[in-house]
Amino acid sequence: MARPTSYFLTIALLAAMALPSSEAADSLPPLKDGSSPQTLDEVWAGYDPTVEPIEAEICKEWQEDGTVLRAVRYCIGTFKGQKSWMGAIYGFPKDGNDLPALVQIHGGGGRASKSVCVANAKRGYATISLNWRADQRYLNENDLPKSAQTDWGAVEGRQIAESRGIEPNNDKRYDPVPSGRNGGYFLRTLAARRALTFLQQQVEVDGDRLGVDGHSMGGVITLQTAAMDHRVKAAAPSCAPPIDLEGTLIARTYAPSAYAQKIDCPVLFMSPSNDFHGHVEDMEWIMDRIPNQEFRIARSEHFNHKHNDSCLAAKELWFDALLKNNYQYPTRPEIAVDLKTDDGRPRVRITPNASQPIDHVDVYFTRDAALSSYNGSKSRFWQSAKPGINGTDYVASIGLFDLSDPLWVFANVHYKLDDRILTKASGTMTSTTRMLMIDAKQMQAAGIKADGRTTAVIEDFDDDWQKEWYVSGSSYQSFRLNDRRVPIPKHGKLELTVAGDTAAVRVSVADYAIGEYSAVLNADNGVVSIYPFDLKHTKNGSALMNWTDLPNPRLTLTFSRGKLPNYRSLVWKKVPVADFLADRPFQLGEAPKENGKTKLLLKQADKIVGRFETDPTTLKVNEDIIKTAYKRGLHVHSHSEVTYFLKDTFSTFESTLVPCYQASVTFEVHGDGKLLFESERIGGKSQPVEMKVDVAGVQKLKLIVTEGGNGWGGDWVLWANPLLTPAP
C-alpha cells in the first residue's frame, strides 16, 4: 500500500544530512573480482531499487481536465560518486485514492507526456511519464525551469553514442571492463525500476497494483523492467524489442533477448505486422521462451510502429483486467494449420475464447519472410483469407501462388465492446493468435499444391477488399503491388476505374529505401491512367522512370476533392515499348548548362537509392584539410546509388569527391552495368579527389558510394560540381 508523503521526504532529508552527495555511496556494488558480468543475474546482483531514498522534488504543480499534474524529479541513484536525476510528469485524478498506477516510457524520439497522464487519469490511473532522453521540448511545452530536467550525471542514459554498447570506451561508462552495466538500456531500466519505487511512495497510489507501458525503445525498457522487477503486475511493451542471438557477452548480459527469458508477469505484446523495430518473427522467438505463458498479443495488420484503435483498446483493457479486476480478458485464441487437405491448400483453424461476444475474425498470411531488413520488414504484404464458421471454430483455406518461400499466418479475433471509457473510441478489441511459421520444404513434403496463374488485376474491389488495405479517411494504402500473382510490367501503366463524380486523385507509390513518388491526376471518363513518369519524387522532384525501379512498392490513393468514388478496378495495362519510351521524359535534356557542360542535379536522377540531402552546403567536412566551400553537388549517404539516363548523348563525366569529416568511403561510377571508375578509400582526413571518366555510348550512368571500412554505413559525401560533357 501507499506510504505517506512525509515518510519518504523525511527519509530523504535524513539521508541528505548524513552523507554529502560528493561522498555518497554508489548504488551499484563493485564487480566481483573486477571481472565482466557473464550473466544477467550477475549484472543486477546486489542491486535493490527500494533501498535508497527517492528524494522526490516537485518542480511545478497544476491541474488540467480533472487531473492533478506535477513536474517532478527523483533520484535514479548514485554512480561514480555523483547523483543522477530523472525528470518526469506525474499525474492522477483529483481526489483519487488507492489508485492503480503506471510507469509510461517514451520511445527514441519522444519525451515525457502530459497527455498520457491526463488520459490515464480519466480512466482512474496514476501515471509517471519519464523524460529519459532529457528532451528540451519537455521543458518548453510544460513551461518548466532547467532544474526540472533529467540529469544523468557521471553516466549516460540518453540515446547518444556514449550510451550504446557495453565497452568501456568513454568516460561515461560505469565499469572499467566490458559490462552490461555500461549501456544506456541498463541505466534506463534501472531508472524505470526507481519510478516504481516513486509510485509506491505516493499517498494516492496502491503500491501493489503497478504496471509498465512503453513504446519502441520504451517498449524495450518496459520488457526489461518487467523481467527484473516483481512489483510489475502487468506490462504492455509496444513495438519491441529487436533480439540478439549471437551468444556474445552483450547478447547474454545486455540484449533484450536475455531479459525476455526472465519475464514472469503477465505481458501484452503490442506487435504490428510490419514493425521495423520489433519484427514479428522476433516476437515469436520471445514468446517461445518467456516463463509466464499467460501472455496476450494485439497485432495491427499492415501497420508499422503504431497501432489501430482496436489494439489500443486491447492495451487499456489489459491493464483494467489485471490492475482493476473489472474486465474479463479473453484467453489467447488458438491457431492450427492443416497441410494434409483434399484440395492441396493449407487450411487454417482458429479457436477463439467465447467468454466475450465476437464481432469477427480475420486471417492474414504472408510469403515475405525474406524481407527482414530495416526497410524490408515494413514492406511485407499480408494477404487476407476469409474464414467461415465451423461450430465454435473459424476455418479459412489459403491458396498459394508458389511453394518457394515460407508461409506465415496469424489471426485477429475482434471482440465486441460495451460503452467502456477508452482513450480512443473503438467498437472492438483485438486478441491475436500466435503466428505460425511453416517452412517451404514442409509444405512441399505435405503435398501442398501451388496455383501459378498470373493476372493483370491488382484489385477488383470485391467484398472485404479493404482487409488488404490500410484505410485512413480518404486515403487507401496497400502493398498489393507486391502480389506475386500480379507481375509488374517493365513498360506499362496503371489504370484505376471508378464510378461517381471524381475530380482528381492523388496517386503515390513509395519504397522505404528510395522514397515516395506522387502526383494528382484527373479521371477521364471514370479512368485514371498512371504512367510511372507521371509521378515525381516528393523530396527532389525527379520522375519515376520505371515501375520496377521500386523493389517493394507501397501504393496510396487519396481523393482530395469530390465525392468519395465507388471503386471498380485497379489493373496493369501493358504499353508497347516504343510508345512507352517515346512518352518517357529525358530529364537531362533540359538540365542547366555550365560552359557547355550539363550540370547534374538530384531532381534529374532517374532513381535514387539511399538517403540524400538537397542542400550540399550542409556537408560537415574537416575544415583543417578542406578549405574550399563546395556549393553545388549531389549530397548523399553511404550506401547510396544515383542513376541517370544519358541516352548516349555524353562523352565524359567529371566530379570532385568530397568526404565528411568522419567518412570512410569508396566512390564508384558504373555505365550500363560496367565499372568505369573506382576511387581509393577516402577518409575524413583526405583531400578532395578530382575524377573524370569516359561515358561515350553509355545509356545508364550509376554513381555509387559504399562503406569504406570503418564499419559504419552512416557517412555523408558530396559528388561536388558533377558535370557531363556532350558528345561531339
XYZ file of C-alpha atoms in Angstrom:
728
model
C 0.000 0.000 0.000
C 0.999 3.670 -0.317
C 3.302 5.320 2.171
C 2.636 8.851 3.468
C 4.460 11.607 1.623
C 6.021 12.767 4.882
C 7.689 9.360 5.256
C 9.817 9.454 2.146
C 10.531 13.196 2.440
C 11.801 12.667 5.994
C 13.990 9.756 4.934
C 15.347 11.831 2.036
C 16.234 14.734 4.332
C 17.933 12.479 6.872
C 19.941 10.810 4.134
C 20.988 14.146 2.676
C 22.088 15.402 6.117
C 24.031 12.263 6.900
C 26.054 11.959 3.704
C 27.118 14.750 1.301
C 26.372 13.890 -2.333
C 30.055 14.121 -3.258
C 30.786 11.279 -0.844
C 27.606 9.263 -1.388
C 27.969 5.509 -1.723
C 27.309 4.217 -5.226
C 24.008 2.492 -5.966
C 25.731 -0.452 -7.656
C 28.105 -2.784 -5.809
C 31.634 -3.351 -7.131
C 32.064 -6.085 -9.715
C 33.068 -9.467 -8.356
C 36.855 -9.750 -8.784
C 36.636 -6.725 -11.095
C 35.583 -9.016 -13.955
C 32.884 -8.603 -16.587
C 29.490 -9.995 -15.501
C 28.786 -13.150 -17.512
C 25.030 -13.438 -16.922
C 22.093 -11.103 -16.462
C 21.833 -12.152 -12.821
C 25.447 -11.104 -12.297
C 24.734 -7.738 -13.951
C 21.956 -6.970 -11.461
C 23.480 -8.752 -8.453
C 23.341 -6.733 -5.237
C 21.035 -4.003 -6.543
C 17.732 -3.178 -4.801
C 15.685 -0.272 -6.247
C 13.799 0.233 -2.974
C 16.730 0.811 -0.607
C 17.898 4.327 -1.467
C 15.751 7.391 -0.703
C 13.788 8.538 -3.747
C 14.414 12.231 -2.905
C 11.417 13.380 -4.940
C 11.160 17.058 -5.849
C 8.035 18.829 -7.120
C 9.186 21.413 -9.681
C 5.694 22.542 -10.681
C 2.096 21.558 -9.885
C -1.094 22.405 -11.767
C -4.458 20.917 -12.744
C -5.994 20.136 -16.127
C -9.231 18.402 -17.002
C -9.750 16.940 -13.546
C -6.138 15.767 -13.315
C -3.507 16.841 -10.803
C -0.212 17.205 -12.686
C 3.241 17.526 -11.191
C 6.577 18.027 -12.883
C 8.852 16.023 -10.604
C 12.429 14.859 -10.298
C 13.539 11.798 -8.415
C 16.937 10.336 -7.687
C 17.797 7.486 -10.033
C 20.868 6.629 -7.997
C 24.483 7.479 -7.362
C 27.115 6.479 -9.915
C 30.839 7.182 -9.597
C 30.016 9.352 -6.595
C 27.560 11.598 -8.455
C 23.768 11.513 -8.316
C 21.601 11.005 -11.410
C 18.126 12.557 -11.607
C 15.051 11.722 -13.678
C 12.655 14.445 -14.775
C 9.073 13.252 -15.213
C 5.418 14.215 -15.226
C 3.304 12.599 -12.552
C -0.484 12.784 -12.857
C -3.517 11.356 -11.076
C -7.266 12.057 -10.893
C -8.177 14.839 -8.493
C -9.390 13.396 -5.175
C -8.232 9.942 -6.317
C -7.041 7.393 -3.786
C -5.999 3.743 -3.679
C -5.237 4.039 -7.412
C -3.557 1.562 -9.737
C -0.537 3.219 -11.325
C 1.539 3.013 -14.499
C 5.095 3.859 -15.473
C 4.906 5.253 -19.017
C 8.108 5.225 -21.090
C 8.537 7.108 -24.359
C 10.437 5.931 -27.423
C 13.642 7.140 -29.031
C 12.150 10.335 -30.421
C 9.889 11.204 -27.523
C 9.701 12.850 -24.144
C 7.564 12.773 -21.027
C 3.889 13.096 -21.961
C 1.365 15.211 -20.102
C -1.432 13.994 -22.399
C -0.825 10.360 -21.434
C -1.042 11.255 -17.749
C -4.341 13.093 -18.306
C -5.818 10.305 -20.455
C -4.900 7.658 -17.889
C -6.255 9.777 -15.028
C -9.635 9.918 -16.766
C -9.609 6.135 -16.650
C -8.718 6.031 -12.960
C -4.927 5.603 -13.058
C -1.977 7.468 -11.628
C 0.897 7.726 -14.117
C 4.513 8.777 -14.071
C 5.823 9.557 -17.569
C 9.621 9.558 -17.772
C 11.741 12.061 -19.706
C 14.759 9.764 -20.047
C 16.116 11.475 -23.189
C 16.304 14.822 -21.354
C 14.415 16.323 -24.293
C 14.313 20.134 -24.267
C 10.743 20.057 -25.613
C 9.668 18.676 -22.248
C 10.679 21.934 -20.574
C 9.325 24.152 -23.356
C 5.917 22.506 -23.650
C 5.285 22.495 -19.909
C 6.923 25.854 -19.101
C 9.412 24.283 -16.715
C 12.719 25.540 -15.326
C 16.018 23.898 -16.265
C 16.132 22.387 -12.798
C 13.224 20.091 -13.795
C 15.297 18.392 -16.491
C 16.754 14.898 -16.368
C 20.439 14.873 -15.418
C 22.292 11.576 -15.820
C 25.367 12.922 -14.055
C 28.512 10.811 -14.354
C 26.846 8.180 -16.580
C 24.858 8.424 -19.815
C 21.311 7.161 -20.210
C 20.254 9.254 -23.178
C 20.122 7.907 -26.733
C 23.549 9.056 -27.879
C 26.800 7.363 -28.921
C 28.234 7.334 -25.397
C 25.397 5.105 -24.156
C 25.500 2.447 -26.888
C 27.011 -0.958 -26.298
C 28.843 -2.174 -23.206
C 32.509 -1.428 -23.906
C 34.373 0.931 -21.515
C 35.174 3.296 -24.389
C 34.304 6.689 -22.878
C 34.268 8.440 -19.514
C 30.505 7.939 -19.113
C 30.905 4.178 -18.701
C 30.356 2.888 -15.181
C 32.576 -0.196 -15.197
C 36.191 -0.223 -16.473
C 35.610 -3.561 -18.241
C 33.011 -4.693 -20.800
C 29.845 -4.834 -18.718
C 26.083 -4.917 -19.104
C 26.025 -2.092 -16.549
C 27.766 0.250 -19.002
C 24.958 0.577 -21.541
C 22.121 3.050 -21.732
C 19.405 0.402 -21.665
C 20.620 -0.883 -18.304
C 20.525 2.624 -16.844
C 17.109 3.357 -18.334
C 15.746 0.101 -16.930
C 17.192 0.927 -13.530
C 15.520 4.355 -13.731
C 12.177 2.711 -14.557
C 12.533 0.446 -11.534
C 13.129 3.533 -9.420
C 9.941 5.006 -10.924
C 8.073 2.024 -9.465
C 9.544 2.964 -6.087
C 8.362 6.543 -6.617
C 4.818 5.321 -7.306
C 4.789 3.071 -4.255
C 5.514 6.080 -2.071
C 2.661 8.272 -3.353
C -0.264 8.551 -0.921
C -2.917 8.167 -3.655
C -1.361 5.000 -5.146
C -1.911 1.357 -4.256
C 1.692 0.172 -4.492
C 0.616 -3.419 -5.079
C -1.086 -2.561 -8.406
C 1.646 -1.295 -10.716
C 2.095 -1.664 -14.473
C 4.576 -0.569 -17.136
C 3.710 0.754 -20.586
C 6.276 1.802 -23.207
C 6.689 2.242 -26.956
C 9.660 1.375 -29.210
C 12.807 1.978 -27.137
C 10.375 2.492 -24.277
C 8.953 -0.921 -25.139
C 12.402 -2.446 -24.641
C 12.677 -0.724 -21.254
C 9.173 -1.965 -20.403
C 10.080 -5.567 -21.189
C 13.343 -5.371 -19.244
C 11.697 -3.747 -16.236
C 9.012 -6.439 -16.204
C 11.734 -9.089 -16.360
C 13.735 -7.757 -13.416
C 11.137 -6.346 -11.001
C 8.490 -8.491 -9.285
C 6.463 -5.372 -8.451
C 5.240 -5.189 -12.065
C 1.810 -6.829 -12.198
C 1.110 -6.087 -15.884
C 3.212 -4.900 -18.821
C 2.476 -3.816 -22.394
C 5.682 -3.442 -24.451
C 4.891 -1.813 -27.801
C 6.911 -2.354 -30.993
C 9.786 -4.038 -29.186
C 12.255 -5.491 -28.941
C 14.822 -6.495 -31.542
C 16.765 -9.537 -30.388
C 20.418 -10.598 -30.439
C 21.149 -14.319 -30.636
C 24.895 -14.216 -31.323
C 25.908 -15.706 -27.968
C 28.278 -12.819 -27.250
C 28.694 -11.115 -23.886
C 26.361 -8.328 -24.969
C 23.742 -10.880 -26.069
C 23.934 -12.756 -22.753
C 24.022 -9.787 -20.396
C 22.532 -6.742 -22.098
C 20.309 -7.516 -25.096
C 16.505 -7.686 -24.714
C 16.613 -11.374 -25.677
C 18.444 -12.099 -22.411
C 15.822 -10.233 -20.397
C 12.905 -11.849 -22.224
C 13.739 -15.238 -20.765
C 13.196 -13.903 -17.227
C 9.704 -12.393 -17.658
C 7.313 -13.842 -15.115
C 4.498 -11.278 -15.117
C 1.512 -11.034 -17.487
C 2.527 -9.321 -20.741
C 0.531 -7.957 -23.664
C 2.756 -7.765 -26.745
C 1.715 -4.819 -28.928
C 3.189 -6.108 -32.179
C 2.205 -4.546 -35.542
C 2.640 -6.850 -38.520
C 5.104 -4.580 -40.355
C 7.084 -3.080 -37.499
C 10.699 -2.195 -38.304
C 11.821 -2.408 -34.661
C 10.082 -5.404 -33.146
C 9.858 -7.856 -36.049
C 7.003 -10.343 -35.774
C 9.410 -13.289 -36.056
C 11.439 -11.908 -33.149
C 8.264 -11.675 -31.092
C 7.633 -15.368 -31.729
C 11.144 -16.216 -30.515
C 10.481 -14.333 -27.291
C 7.041 -15.865 -26.781
C 8.531 -19.342 -27.044
C 10.881 -18.619 -24.170
C 9.248 -16.399 -21.558
C 8.437 -18.307 -18.350
C 4.946 -16.819 -17.993
C 2.924 -18.192 -20.904
C -0.196 -16.242 -19.907
C 0.723 -13.512 -22.364
C -1.536 -11.952 -24.979
C -0.901 -10.352 -28.371
C -2.527 -7.369 -30.104
C -1.403 -7.085 -33.747
C -2.388 -4.241 -36.065
C -2.309 -5.661 -39.585
C -0.351 -3.646 -42.202
C 0.873 -1.154 -39.564
C 4.474 -0.117 -38.918
C 5.393 1.226 -35.481
C 1.890 2.248 -34.485
C -1.457 0.665 -33.643
C -5.077 0.820 -34.710
C -7.832 1.756 -32.269
C -8.891 -1.847 -31.664
C -5.379 -2.775 -30.488
C -5.119 0.364 -28.355
C -8.388 -0.689 -26.726
C -6.834 -4.095 -26.033
C -3.970 -2.441 -24.165
C -6.239 -0.368 -21.934
C -8.433 -3.382 -21.183
C -5.301 -5.404 -20.371
C -4.431 -3.029 -17.566
C -8.080 -2.833 -16.464
C -8.248 -6.618 -16.196
C -5.040 -7.000 -14.197
C -4.824 -3.802 -12.151
C -8.535 -3.040 -11.641
C -10.031 -6.517 -11.970
C -13.050 -5.040 -13.773
C -12.730 -6.790 -17.151
C -12.522 -10.470 -18.072
C -9.739 -10.535 -20.651
C -10.194 -13.445 -23.087
C -7.579 -16.173 -23.180
C -5.349 -16.177 -26.241
C -7.088 -17.666 -29.308
C -5.604 -20.898 -30.634
C -4.443 -21.411 -34.212
C -3.559 -24.532 -36.208
C -2.741 -25.161 -39.876
C -3.581 -28.461 -41.557
C -1.321 -29.278 -44.521
C -2.978 -32.620 -45.329
C -6.100 -31.469 -47.164
C -8.189 -32.800 -50.048
C -7.655 -29.738 -52.238
C -3.939 -29.308 -51.509
C -4.443 -25.915 -49.881
C -3.351 -25.108 -46.305
C -6.380 -24.947 -44.001
C -6.249 -22.588 -41.008
C -8.370 -23.288 -37.932
C -8.956 -20.615 -35.282
C -10.411 -21.497 -31.885
C -11.258 -18.275 -30.033
C -12.256 -17.873 -26.409
C -16.014 -17.332 -26.273
C -16.172 -15.554 -22.906
C -16.840 -12.268 -24.726
C -19.076 -11.678 -27.773
C -17.104 -11.962 -31.029
C -17.620 -9.374 -33.760
C -15.500 -11.021 -36.473
C -12.283 -12.951 -37.137
C -9.613 -12.069 -39.715
C -6.896 -14.404 -41.040
C -3.700 -12.958 -42.534
C -0.736 -14.610 -44.225
C 2.465 -13.537 -45.968
C 5.192 -15.109 -48.101
C 7.629 -12.267 -47.362
C 9.733 -13.867 -44.625
C 12.864 -12.877 -46.558
C 12.049 -9.187 -46.114
C 13.738 -8.975 -42.727
C 15.845 -5.827 -43.064
C 15.010 -2.442 -41.560
C 13.094 -1.404 -44.686
C 12.062 -4.890 -45.742
C 10.053 -5.724 -42.634
C 7.979 -2.575 -43.183
C 7.128 -3.720 -46.712
C 5.669 -7.180 -46.117
C 2.441 -7.851 -47.986
C -0.144 -9.523 -45.743
C -2.959 -11.188 -47.647
C -6.355 -11.955 -46.205
C -8.113 -15.333 -46.178
C -11.806 -15.133 -45.327
C -12.788 -17.695 -42.656
C -16.074 -19.495 -42.340
C -17.657 -20.642 -39.085
C -17.445 -24.346 -38.236
C -19.045 -24.939 -34.840
C -17.015 -22.882 -32.378
C -14.086 -22.606 -34.798
C -13.293 -20.322 -37.710
C -11.754 -22.057 -40.742
C -10.017 -20.493 -43.765
C -8.376 -22.021 -46.829
C -5.222 -20.414 -48.268
C -4.364 -20.522 -51.959
C -0.640 -20.243 -52.702
C 0.964 -18.953 -55.897
C 4.183 -20.911 -55.320
C 5.964 -23.048 -52.728
C 9.351 -21.333 -52.839
C 9.088 -19.413 -49.554
C 7.752 -19.983 -46.032
C 4.142 -19.343 -45.096
C 3.488 -17.153 -42.068
C -0.066 -16.923 -40.782
C -1.911 -15.374 -37.818
C -5.469 -14.399 -36.972
C -7.102 -11.477 -35.206
C -10.210 -12.120 -33.132
C -12.219 -8.916 -32.713
C -14.380 -8.848 -29.586
C -17.346 -6.515 -29.271
C -17.055 -3.823 -26.625
C -19.654 -2.181 -24.465
C -19.602 1.539 -23.663
C -16.349 1.427 -21.745
C -14.250 4.529 -21.149
C -11.398 4.353 -23.648
C -8.893 6.986 -24.713
C -9.825 6.343 -28.351
C -13.313 5.063 -29.053
C -13.433 1.581 -30.555
C -16.246 -0.858 -31.147
C -13.904 -3.839 -30.810
C -10.734 -5.012 -29.100
C -8.208 -7.253 -30.835
C -6.855 -10.536 -29.498
C -4.242 -12.113 -31.765
C -3.129 -15.722 -32.131
C 0.461 -16.867 -32.262
C 1.984 -16.580 -35.724
C 2.689 -19.967 -37.281
C 5.791 -20.117 -39.499
C 5.695 -23.031 -41.933
C 8.790 -23.902 -43.944
C 8.555 -24.263 -47.725
C 10.004 -27.798 -47.594
C 7.372 -28.760 -45.040
C 4.607 -27.658 -47.405
C 6.216 -29.442 -50.342
C 6.550 -32.678 -48.369
C 2.904 -32.479 -47.281
C 1.702 -32.269 -50.875
C 0.508 -28.665 -50.862
C -0.307 -27.550 -54.409
C 0.558 -24.190 -55.948
C -1.579 -22.257 -58.414
C 0.893 -20.342 -60.568
C -1.609 -18.480 -62.730
C -0.949 -14.746 -63.057
C -3.322 -11.860 -63.635
C -3.179 -8.166 -64.503
C -5.887 -7.347 -61.950
C -4.350 -5.784 -58.856
C -7.644 -5.142 -57.058
C -11.227 -5.935 -58.032
C -12.721 -4.088 -55.032
C -14.991 -7.007 -54.250
C -16.303 -7.846 -50.758
C -13.769 -7.383 -47.944
C -11.221 -5.759 -50.263
C -10.278 -3.312 -47.502
C -8.790 -6.186 -45.457
C -5.608 -5.840 -47.511
C -5.522 -2.044 -47.380
C -4.787 0.441 -44.641
C -7.657 2.928 -44.751
C -7.448 6.385 -43.183
C -10.104 8.920 -44.114
C -9.975 9.291 -47.903
C -6.539 7.638 -48.208
C -6.159 3.969 -49.109
C -2.727 2.341 -48.767
C -1.602 -1.168 -49.645
C 1.326 -3.378 -50.642
C -0.840 -5.122 -53.236
C 1.628 -4.146 -55.960
C 3.862 -6.845 -54.419
C 1.338 -9.638 -55.033
C 3.212 -12.450 -56.781
C 0.147 -13.264 -58.868
C 0.272 -9.789 -60.422
C 3.657 -9.225 -62.120
C 4.690 -5.608 -62.646
C 5.295 -4.839 -66.344
C 8.540 -3.070 -67.192
C 6.688 -0.985 -69.753
C 3.159 -0.349 -68.591
C 0.667 1.871 -66.839
C -1.798 1.580 -64.002
C -5.492 2.036 -64.721
C -7.846 2.862 -61.872
C -11.519 2.695 -62.813
C -14.056 4.461 -60.617
C -17.760 5.189 -60.721
C -19.079 8.504 -59.493
C -18.076 12.139 -59.654
C -14.327 12.083 -59.088
C -12.476 15.299 -59.873
C -8.953 14.123 -59.081
C -6.971 11.500 -57.241
C -3.540 11.757 -55.644
C -1.551 8.663 -56.548
C 1.569 7.872 -54.543
C 3.971 4.978 -54.970
C 6.772 4.609 -52.454
C 9.603 2.348 -51.402
C 11.068 2.792 -47.937
C 14.640 2.724 -49.283
C 14.063 5.072 -52.214
C 11.304 7.467 -51.238
C 7.857 8.493 -52.428
C 6.701 9.495 -55.912
C 3.383 11.288 -56.153
C 1.052 13.258 -58.437
C -2.533 14.492 -58.582
C -4.173 13.014 -61.687
C -7.584 13.571 -63.241
C -10.082 10.873 -64.115
C -11.066 10.712 -67.799
C -14.465 9.071 -68.266
C -14.045 7.276 -64.962
C -10.491 6.043 -65.655
C -7.297 7.355 -64.089
C -4.284 6.344 -66.230
C -0.953 6.394 -64.423
C 2.447 6.140 -66.104
C 5.448 5.869 -63.780
C 6.942 9.139 -65.031
C 3.702 10.955 -64.169
C 4.844 10.633 -60.559
C 7.505 12.938 -59.075
C 9.718 12.331 -56.049
C 8.256 14.292 -53.154
C 11.696 15.421 -51.959
C 13.858 16.017 -55.032
C 11.285 16.327 -57.826
C 12.716 13.590 -60.068
C 10.339 11.439 -62.103
C 9.899 7.685 -61.633
C 11.236 6.153 -64.831
C 10.099 2.532 -64.411
C 7.689 0.751 -62.068
C 10.332 -1.908 -61.500
C 12.713 0.681 -60.005
C 10.844 0.280 -56.702
C 11.706 -3.104 -55.109
C 8.793 -3.197 -52.637
C 6.300 -0.527 -53.691
C 3.579 0.804 -51.425
C 0.572 2.281 -53.230
C -1.548 5.086 -51.771
C -4.716 6.501 -53.348
C -6.049 9.751 -51.891
C -9.126 11.544 -53.170
C -8.612 15.221 -52.446
C -11.947 16.605 -53.559
C -15.272 15.462 -54.894
C -17.477 12.667 -53.667
C -15.653 9.548 -52.480
C -15.850 7.265 -55.531
C -17.087 3.756 -55.967
C -14.030 1.731 -56.937
C -14.369 -0.673 -59.838
C -10.902 -1.997 -60.678
C -7.165 -1.394 -60.495
C -5.206 -3.154 -63.249
C -1.893 -3.171 -65.105
C -2.004 -2.271 -68.799
C 0.995 -3.142 -70.947
C 2.227 -0.393 -73.269
C 4.242 -1.015 -76.461
C 7.912 -0.378 -75.748
C 8.254 2.254 -78.474
C 5.241 4.180 -77.190
C 6.433 3.944 -73.592
C 9.929 5.232 -74.420
C 8.534 7.979 -76.640
C 6.480 9.320 -73.733
C 9.263 8.882 -71.196
C 10.939 12.225 -70.377
C 14.657 12.734 -70.940
C 15.368 14.524 -67.691
C 18.856 15.685 -68.648
C 17.587 17.241 -71.875
C 16.523 20.420 -70.104
C 19.233 20.386 -67.430
C 21.148 23.611 -66.710
C 24.452 24.149 -68.510
C 27.844 25.455 -67.398
C 30.332 26.375 -70.134
C 28.530 23.990 -72.470
C 28.525 21.131 -69.964
C 25.405 19.665 -68.314
C 25.145 20.114 -64.539
C 23.765 17.107 -62.654
C 21.086 17.721 -60.030
C 19.312 15.214 -57.808
C 15.931 16.117 -59.280
C 17.138 14.921 -62.708
C 18.021 11.461 -61.393
C 16.043 8.534 -62.727
C 16.494 6.643 -59.471
C 17.974 7.312 -56.027
C 18.656 4.551 -53.518
C 19.675 5.683 -50.052
C 19.446 8.896 -48.104
C 20.279 12.292 -49.566
C 20.137 15.998 -48.765
C 19.069 18.708 -51.193
C 21.474 21.302 -49.724
C 25.136 20.434 -50.453
C 26.437 23.210 -48.195
C 25.383 21.299 -45.066
C 28.115 18.668 -45.527
C 30.373 18.739 -42.451
C 33.992 18.457 -43.579
C 37.358 18.526 -41.847
C 37.961 22.268 -42.196
C 41.649 21.926 -41.330
C 42.112 19.959 -44.557
C 39.296 21.031 -46.894
C 39.404 24.794 -47.351
C 37.047 25.085 -50.328
C 33.343 25.641 -49.654
C 31.529 23.465 -52.189
C 28.138 24.965 -53.005
C 26.894 22.547 -55.662
C 26.741 18.791 -55.904
C 25.000 15.550 -55.019
C 24.901 15.307 -51.198
C 24.323 11.613 -50.473
C 24.772 8.956 -47.815
C 26.777 5.768 -47.651
C 25.458 3.431 -49.059
C 23.787 5.258 -51.969
C 23.114 4.846 -55.684
C 22.110 7.693 -58.022
C 21.147 6.728 -61.588
C 20.845 8.969 -64.674
C 19.555 8.100 -68.160
C 22.162 9.528 -70.584
C 20.545 8.458 -73.867
C 24.032 8.005 -75.423
C 24.450 11.785 -75.685
C 27.515 12.469 -73.494
C 31.246 11.766 -73.727
C 32.674 12.321 -70.219
C 31.592 12.603 -66.588
C 33.625 14.566 -64.045
C 33.281 15.476 -60.383
C 35.176 16.337 -57.203
C 34.789 13.681 -54.498
C 34.392 15.244 -51.043
C 34.061 13.238 -47.778
C 32.517 14.355 -44.498
C 34.829 14.796 -41.504
C 34.355 11.201 -40.235
C 33.946 9.347 -43.515
C 35.495 6.138 -44.758
C 34.010 5.561 -48.211
C 34.643 4.469 -51.779
C 33.193 6.220 -54.852
C 32.239 4.183 -57.928
C 30.981 5.102 -61.410
C 29.130 2.462 -63.450
C 27.993 2.666 -67.076
C 25.379 0.201 -68.303
C 26.349 -2.191 -65.501
C 30.121 -1.962 -66.125
C 32.512 -0.462 -63.542
C 34.108 2.616 -65.141
C 35.806 4.171 -62.116
C 36.568 3.229 -58.505
C 38.325 5.518 -56.043
C 40.737 4.528 -53.339
C 39.278 4.585 -49.839
C 38.607 8.230 -49.000
C 38.579 9.205 -45.329
C 37.589 12.224 -43.308
C 41.191 13.460 -43.345
C 41.580 13.005 -47.115
C 41.864 15.802 -49.637
C 39.037 16.029 -52.206
C 39.701 13.878 -55.277
C 39.252 15.155 -58.824
C 37.986 12.488 -61.230
C 36.972 12.252 -64.889
C 35.765 9.199 -66.811
C 34.718 8.342 -70.377
C 30.960 7.708 -70.748
C 30.711 7.657 -74.547
C 27.939 5.308 -75.657
C 26.581 4.893 -72.119
C 22.798 4.773 -71.706
C 22.604 4.443 -67.906
C 25.057 6.140 -65.540
C 25.094 4.981 -61.911
C 27.006 6.826 -59.161
C 27.627 4.648 -56.094
C 29.077 5.399 -52.659
C 29.967 2.400 -50.478
C 31.156 1.975 -46.905
C 34.938 2.086 -46.935
C 35.990 0.061 -43.921
C 35.051 1.895 -40.739
C 32.120 -0.450 -40.161
C 29.582 2.346 -40.148
C 27.326 2.996 -43.128
C 26.449 6.454 -41.863
C 28.893 8.689 -43.734
C 27.854 11.668 -45.848
C 29.705 12.666 -49.004
C 29.464 15.070 -51.923
C 29.818 14.470 -55.625
C 30.812 18.117 -55.967
C 30.350 20.022 -59.241
C 29.199 16.948 -61.246
C 29.306 17.682 -64.989
C 28.589 15.808 -68.212
C 30.311 16.836 -71.436
C 28.059 16.427 -74.515
C 29.219 14.005 -77.189
C 30.698 15.707 -80.264
